[in-house]
Amino acid sequence: RPVPILEHGELRLDPSLRTITYLGEAVSFTGSEYAIVETLMRNPRQVFSRDMLREKIANYDAFDEHDSIKTHITNIRRKVRTAGMNRDVIENIYGVGYRLCPLNGS
């Protein structure tokens, strides 16, 4: 049975193909970045701490340093902006963690 495509506005993630597109154009992510985006898109309202995200990418980053989550988030934001998104896709909840930015202020 087909795996549903995850959508957040014009950002689409196809888990069966492990691809992410924005406005139909492929956005290239590392394995760790993909895992973070997938985690956030599967749980759009949930805030994930750095430790929670670090667990999600443990299979990709064998020697994960403390600030790598912040680096991955920065890279994801940059890549999505380069693809044409005119706002941040990931929101920093100060002192708590990260989540997808709500669409239309919701």
Short mmCIF file of N, CA and C in Angstrom, two decimals:
data_model
loop_
_atom_site.label_atom_id
_atom_site.label_comp_id
_atom_site.label_asym_id
_atom_site.label_seq_id
_atom_site.Cartn_x
_atom_site.Cartn_y
_atom_site.Cartn_z
N ARG A 1 0.85 -1.18 0.00
CA ARG A 1 0.00 0.00 0.00
C ARG A 1 0.89 1.23 0.00
N PRO A 2 0.50 2.24 -0.75
CA PRO A 2 1.37 3.42 -0.88
C PRO A 2 1.49 4.20 0.43
N VAL A 3 2.68 4.72 0.64
CA VAL A 3 2.93 5.54 1.83
C VAL A 3 2.48 6.96 1.51
N PRO A 4 1.68 7.59 2.39
CA PRO A 4 1.20 8.93 2.06
C PRO A 4 2.33 9.96 2.01
N ILE A 5 2.19 10.89 1.09
CA ILE A 5 3.15 11.99 0.96
C ILE A 5 2.83 13.01 2.05
N LEU A 6 3.88 13.47 2.74
CA LEU A 6 3.72 14.48 3.78
C LEU A 6 3.81 15.85 3.14
N GLU A 7 2.92 16.76 3.52
CA GLU A 7 2.92 18.10 2.95
C GLU A 7 2.90 19.16 4.03
N HIS A 8 3.63 20.22 3.77
CA HIS A 8 3.62 21.41 4.63
C HIS A 8 3.69 22.59 3.68
N GLY A 9 2.51 23.13 3.35
CA GLY A 9 2.46 24.14 2.29
C GLY A 9 2.90 23.51 0.99
N GLU A 10 3.86 24.12 0.33
CA GLU A 10 4.38 23.60 -0.94
C GLU A 10 5.57 22.66 -0.76
N LEU A 11 5.94 22.42 0.49
CA LEU A 11 7.03 21.48 0.78
C LEU A 11 6.43 20.09 0.87
N ARG A 12 6.96 19.15 0.08
CA ARG A 12 6.43 17.79 0.05
C ARG A 12 7.54 16.78 0.29
N LEU A 13 7.23 15.80 1.11
CA LEU A 13 8.18 14.73 1.42
C LEU A 13 7.54 13.41 1.04
N ASP A 14 8.22 12.64 0.21
CA ASP A 14 7.73 11.33 -0.21
C ASP A 14 8.57 10.27 0.49
N PRO A 15 8.04 9.66 1.58
CA PRO A 15 8.81 8.69 2.34
C PRO A 15 9.22 7.46 1.54
N SER A 16 8.40 7.05 0.56
CA SER A 16 8.74 5.85 -0.21
C SER A 16 9.93 6.10 -1.13
N LEU A 17 10.07 7.32 -1.65
CA LEU A 17 11.20 7.66 -2.51
C LEU A 17 12.32 8.37 -1.75
N ARG A 18 12.04 8.75 -0.51
CA ARG A 18 12.98 9.52 0.32
C ARG A 18 13.41 10.81 -0.39
N THR A 19 12.40 11.50 -0.94
CA THR A 19 12.66 12.76 -1.62
C THR A 19 11.86 13.89 -0.99
N ILE A 20 12.41 15.10 -1.09
CA ILE A 20 11.73 16.30 -0.63
C ILE A 20 11.74 17.29 -1.78
N THR A 21 10.57 17.88 -2.05
CA THR A 21 10.47 18.86 -3.11
C THR A 21 9.81 20.13 -2.57
N TYR A 22 10.13 21.24 -3.21
CA TYR A 22 9.45 22.52 -2.94
C TYR A 22 9.03 23.07 -4.29
N LEU A 23 7.72 23.31 -4.44
CA LEU A 23 7.15 23.75 -5.72
C LEU A 23 7.56 22.81 -6.85
N GLY A 24 7.61 21.52 -6.54
CA GLY A 24 7.91 20.51 -7.55
C GLY A 24 9.38 20.30 -7.85
N GLU A 25 10.25 21.13 -7.28
CA GLU A 25 11.69 21.01 -7.52
C GLU A 25 12.35 20.26 -6.37
N ALA A 26 13.20 19.30 -6.71
CA ALA A 26 13.88 18.52 -5.68
C ALA A 26 14.81 19.41 -4.85
N VAL A 27 14.78 19.17 -3.53
CA VAL A 27 15.70 19.85 -2.61
C VAL A 27 16.61 18.75 -2.05
N SER A 28 17.90 18.94 -2.18
CA SER A 28 18.86 17.92 -1.77
C SER A 28 19.25 18.08 -0.31
N PHE A 29 19.03 17.02 0.46
CA PHE A 29 19.39 17.01 1.88
C PHE A 29 20.31 15.85 2.18
N THR A 30 21.15 16.00 3.20
CA THR A 30 21.93 14.86 3.69
C THR A 30 20.97 13.91 4.39
N GLY A 31 21.45 12.72 4.74
CA GLY A 31 20.62 11.76 5.46
C GLY A 31 20.11 12.32 6.78
N SER A 32 20.97 13.00 7.51
CA SER A 32 20.57 13.58 8.80
C SER A 32 19.54 14.68 8.61
N GLU A 33 19.76 15.55 7.64
CA GLU A 33 18.80 16.63 7.38
C GLU A 33 17.45 16.06 6.98
N TYR A 34 17.47 15.04 6.12
CA TYR A 34 16.22 14.40 5.70
C TYR A 34 15.48 13.84 6.92
N ALA A 35 16.21 13.16 7.81
CA ALA A 35 15.59 12.56 9.00
C ALA A 35 14.95 13.63 9.88
N ILE A 36 15.60 14.79 10.01
CA ILE A 36 15.03 15.88 10.81
C ILE A 36 13.77 16.42 10.15
N VAL A 37 13.83 16.68 8.85
CA VAL A 37 12.65 17.20 8.15
C VAL A 37 11.49 16.21 8.23
N GLU A 38 11.79 14.94 8.03
CA GLU A 38 10.73 13.92 8.10
C GLU A 38 10.11 13.89 9.49
N THR A 39 10.92 13.93 10.52
CA THR A 39 10.42 13.91 11.90
C THR A 39 9.50 15.10 12.14
N LEU A 40 9.93 16.28 11.73
CA LEU A 40 9.12 17.49 11.94
C LEU A 40 7.84 17.45 11.12
N MET A 41 7.90 16.95 9.89
CA MET A 41 6.71 16.91 9.04
C MET A 41 5.71 15.85 9.50
N ARG A 42 6.19 14.79 10.12
CA ARG A 42 5.28 13.76 10.64
C ARG A 42 4.56 14.25 11.90
N ASN A 43 5.15 15.24 12.57
CA ASN A 43 4.61 15.75 13.84
C ASN A 43 4.64 17.28 13.81
N PRO A 44 3.82 17.90 12.94
CA PRO A 44 3.99 19.33 12.65
C PRO A 44 3.79 20.27 13.83
N ARG A 45 3.06 19.88 14.84
CA ARG A 45 2.82 20.78 15.97
C ARG A 45 3.73 20.49 17.17
N GLN A 46 4.39 19.36 17.13
CA GLN A 46 5.24 18.96 18.26
C GLN A 46 6.57 19.70 18.23
N VAL A 47 7.03 20.11 19.42
CA VAL A 47 8.34 20.72 19.56
C VAL A 47 9.32 19.61 19.95
N PHE A 48 10.43 19.53 19.22
CA PHE A 48 11.46 18.52 19.46
C PHE A 48 12.70 19.18 20.04
N SER A 49 13.17 18.66 21.16
CA SER A 49 14.42 19.15 21.74
C SER A 49 15.58 18.67 20.87
N ARG A 50 16.75 19.27 21.09
CA ARG A 50 17.94 18.81 20.36
C ARG A 50 18.21 17.34 20.64
N ASP A 51 18.04 16.92 21.89
CA ASP A 51 18.28 15.52 22.22
C ASP A 51 17.32 14.59 21.48
N MET A 52 16.05 15.00 21.36
CA MET A 52 15.09 14.18 20.64
C MET A 52 15.48 14.06 19.17
N LEU A 53 15.90 15.17 18.58
CA LEU A 53 16.32 15.14 17.17
C LEU A 53 17.62 14.36 17.01
N ARG A 54 18.50 14.48 17.98
CA ARG A 54 19.78 13.75 17.93
C ARG A 54 19.51 12.25 17.88
N GLU A 55 18.50 11.78 18.63
CA GLU A 55 18.14 10.35 18.59
C GLU A 55 17.66 9.96 17.20
N LYS A 56 16.94 10.85 16.53
CA LYS A 56 16.39 10.55 15.20
C LYS A 56 17.49 10.41 14.15
N ILE A 57 18.62 11.12 14.36
CA ILE A 57 19.67 11.08 13.35
C ILE A 57 20.85 10.22 13.78
N ALA A 58 20.71 9.50 14.87
CA ALA A 58 21.81 8.69 15.39
C ALA A 58 22.35 7.71 14.35
N ASN A 59 21.49 7.21 13.50
CA ASN A 59 21.93 6.26 12.48
C ASN A 59 22.76 6.93 11.39
N TYR A 60 22.63 8.24 11.26
CA TYR A 60 23.34 8.96 10.20
C TYR A 60 24.63 9.60 10.70
N ASP A 61 24.63 10.07 11.93
CA ASP A 61 25.80 10.75 12.49
C ASP A 61 26.37 9.93 13.63
N ALA A 62 27.33 9.09 13.33
CA ALA A 62 27.90 8.21 14.35
C ALA A 62 28.63 9.00 15.44
N PHE A 63 29.27 10.09 15.06
CA PHE A 63 30.02 10.90 16.03
C PHE A 63 29.42 12.31 16.07
N ASP A 64 28.20 12.37 16.53
CA ASP A 64 27.43 13.60 16.53
C ASP A 64 27.90 14.55 17.63
N GLU A 65 28.41 15.73 17.25
CA GLU A 65 28.81 16.71 18.26
C GLU A 65 27.60 17.53 18.70
N HIS A 66 27.72 18.20 19.84
CA HIS A 66 26.59 18.88 20.48
C HIS A 66 25.88 19.87 19.55
N ASP A 67 26.63 20.68 18.83
CA ASP A 67 26.01 21.72 18.03
C ASP A 67 25.57 21.27 16.64
N SER A 68 25.71 19.98 16.33
CA SER A 68 25.37 19.56 14.98
C SER A 68 23.88 19.71 14.67
N ILE A 69 23.00 19.58 15.66
CA ILE A 69 21.57 19.76 15.40
C ILE A 69 21.34 21.19 14.93
N LYS A 70 21.94 22.14 15.61
CA LYS A 70 21.81 23.55 15.21
C LYS A 70 22.34 23.75 13.79
N THR A 71 23.45 23.12 13.49
CA THR A 71 24.04 23.21 12.15
C THR A 71 23.10 22.61 11.11
N HIS A 72 22.53 21.44 11.41
CA HIS A 72 21.59 20.80 10.48
C HIS A 72 20.38 21.70 10.25
N ILE A 73 19.83 22.29 11.31
CA ILE A 73 18.66 23.17 11.18
C ILE A 73 19.01 24.37 10.29
N THR A 74 20.18 24.96 10.52
CA THR A 74 20.63 26.09 9.71
C THR A 74 20.72 25.69 8.24
N ASN A 75 21.30 24.51 7.97
CA ASN A 75 21.44 24.03 6.60
C ASN A 75 20.09 23.77 5.95
N ILE A 76 19.16 23.18 6.70
CA ILE A 76 17.82 22.91 6.16
C ILE A 76 17.14 24.23 5.79
N ARG A 77 17.19 25.20 6.70
CA ARG A 77 16.57 26.50 6.41
C ARG A 77 17.17 27.13 5.15
N ARG A 78 18.50 27.08 5.04
CA ARG A 78 19.18 27.68 3.90
C ARG A 78 18.78 26.99 2.60
N LYS A 79 18.76 25.67 2.61
CA LYS A 79 18.43 24.92 1.39
C LYS A 79 16.99 25.17 0.94
N VAL A 80 16.06 25.27 1.89
CA VAL A 80 14.66 25.51 1.53
C VAL A 80 14.50 26.94 1.01
N ARG A 81 15.20 27.88 1.62
CA ARG A 81 15.16 29.27 1.11
C ARG A 81 15.76 29.35 -0.29
N THR A 82 16.86 28.64 -0.51
CA THR A 82 17.50 28.61 -1.83
C THR A 82 16.53 28.04 -2.87
N ALA A 83 15.69 27.09 -2.45
CA ALA A 83 14.70 26.49 -3.35
C ALA A 83 13.55 27.44 -3.66
N GLY A 84 13.44 28.54 -2.88
CA GLY A 84 12.42 29.53 -3.18
C GLY A 84 11.46 29.87 -2.07
N MET A 85 11.49 29.15 -0.96
CA MET A 85 10.57 29.47 0.13
C MET A 85 10.99 30.81 0.73
N ASN A 86 10.04 31.71 0.90
CA ASN A 86 10.37 33.06 1.34
C ASN A 86 10.23 33.26 2.85
N ARG A 87 10.17 32.17 3.59
CA ARG A 87 10.10 32.26 5.05
C ARG A 87 10.77 31.03 5.62
N ASP A 88 11.05 31.06 6.93
CA ASP A 88 11.65 29.90 7.57
C ASP A 88 10.65 28.76 7.64
N VAL A 89 11.14 27.55 7.45
CA VAL A 89 10.28 26.37 7.55
C VAL A 89 10.32 25.80 8.96
N ILE A 90 11.41 26.06 9.69
CA ILE A 90 11.58 25.52 11.04
C ILE A 90 11.66 26.69 12.02
N GLU A 91 10.89 26.56 13.09
CA GLU A 91 10.81 27.58 14.13
C GLU A 91 11.60 27.12 15.35
N ASN A 92 12.35 28.04 15.94
CA ASN A 92 13.07 27.76 17.18
C ASN A 92 12.20 28.22 18.34
N ILE A 93 11.82 27.28 19.20
CA ILE A 93 11.09 27.62 20.41
C ILE A 93 12.15 27.77 21.49
N TYR A 94 12.45 29.01 21.84
CA TYR A 94 13.60 29.31 22.70
C TYR A 94 13.59 28.47 23.98
N GLY A 95 14.70 27.82 24.23
CA GLY A 95 14.87 27.02 25.44
C GLY A 95 14.19 25.67 25.42
N VAL A 96 13.47 25.36 24.33
CA VAL A 96 12.73 24.09 24.26
C VAL A 96 13.22 23.24 23.09
N GLY A 97 13.16 23.81 21.88
CA GLY A 97 13.58 23.02 20.72
C GLY A 97 13.06 23.60 19.42
N TYR A 98 12.72 22.72 18.49
CA TYR A 98 12.35 23.11 17.14
C TYR A 98 11.05 22.45 16.73
N ARG A 99 10.31 23.14 15.85
CA ARG A 99 9.12 22.56 15.21
C ARG A 99 8.94 23.24 13.87
N LEU A 100 8.04 22.68 13.06
CA LEU A 100 7.71 23.34 11.80
C LEU A 100 7.02 24.66 12.10
N CYS A 101 7.34 25.67 11.33
CA CYS A 101 6.63 26.95 11.47
C CYS A 101 5.18 26.72 11.09
N PRO A 102 4.25 27.23 11.90
CA PRO A 102 2.84 27.08 11.53
C PRO A 102 2.54 27.79 10.22
N LEU A 103 1.63 27.23 9.45
CA LEU A 103 1.19 27.85 8.20
C LEU A 103 0.03 28.79 8.51
N ASN A 104 0.03 29.96 7.92
CA ASN A 104 -1.07 30.93 8.07
C ASN A 104 -1.38 31.25 9.53
N GLY A 105 -0.33 31.33 10.33
CA GLY A 105 -0.50 31.73 11.72
C GLY A 105 -1.24 30.75 12.61
N SER A 106 -1.46 29.52 12.12
CA SER A 106 -2.20 28.54 12.93
C SER A 106 -1.32 27.88 13.97
#
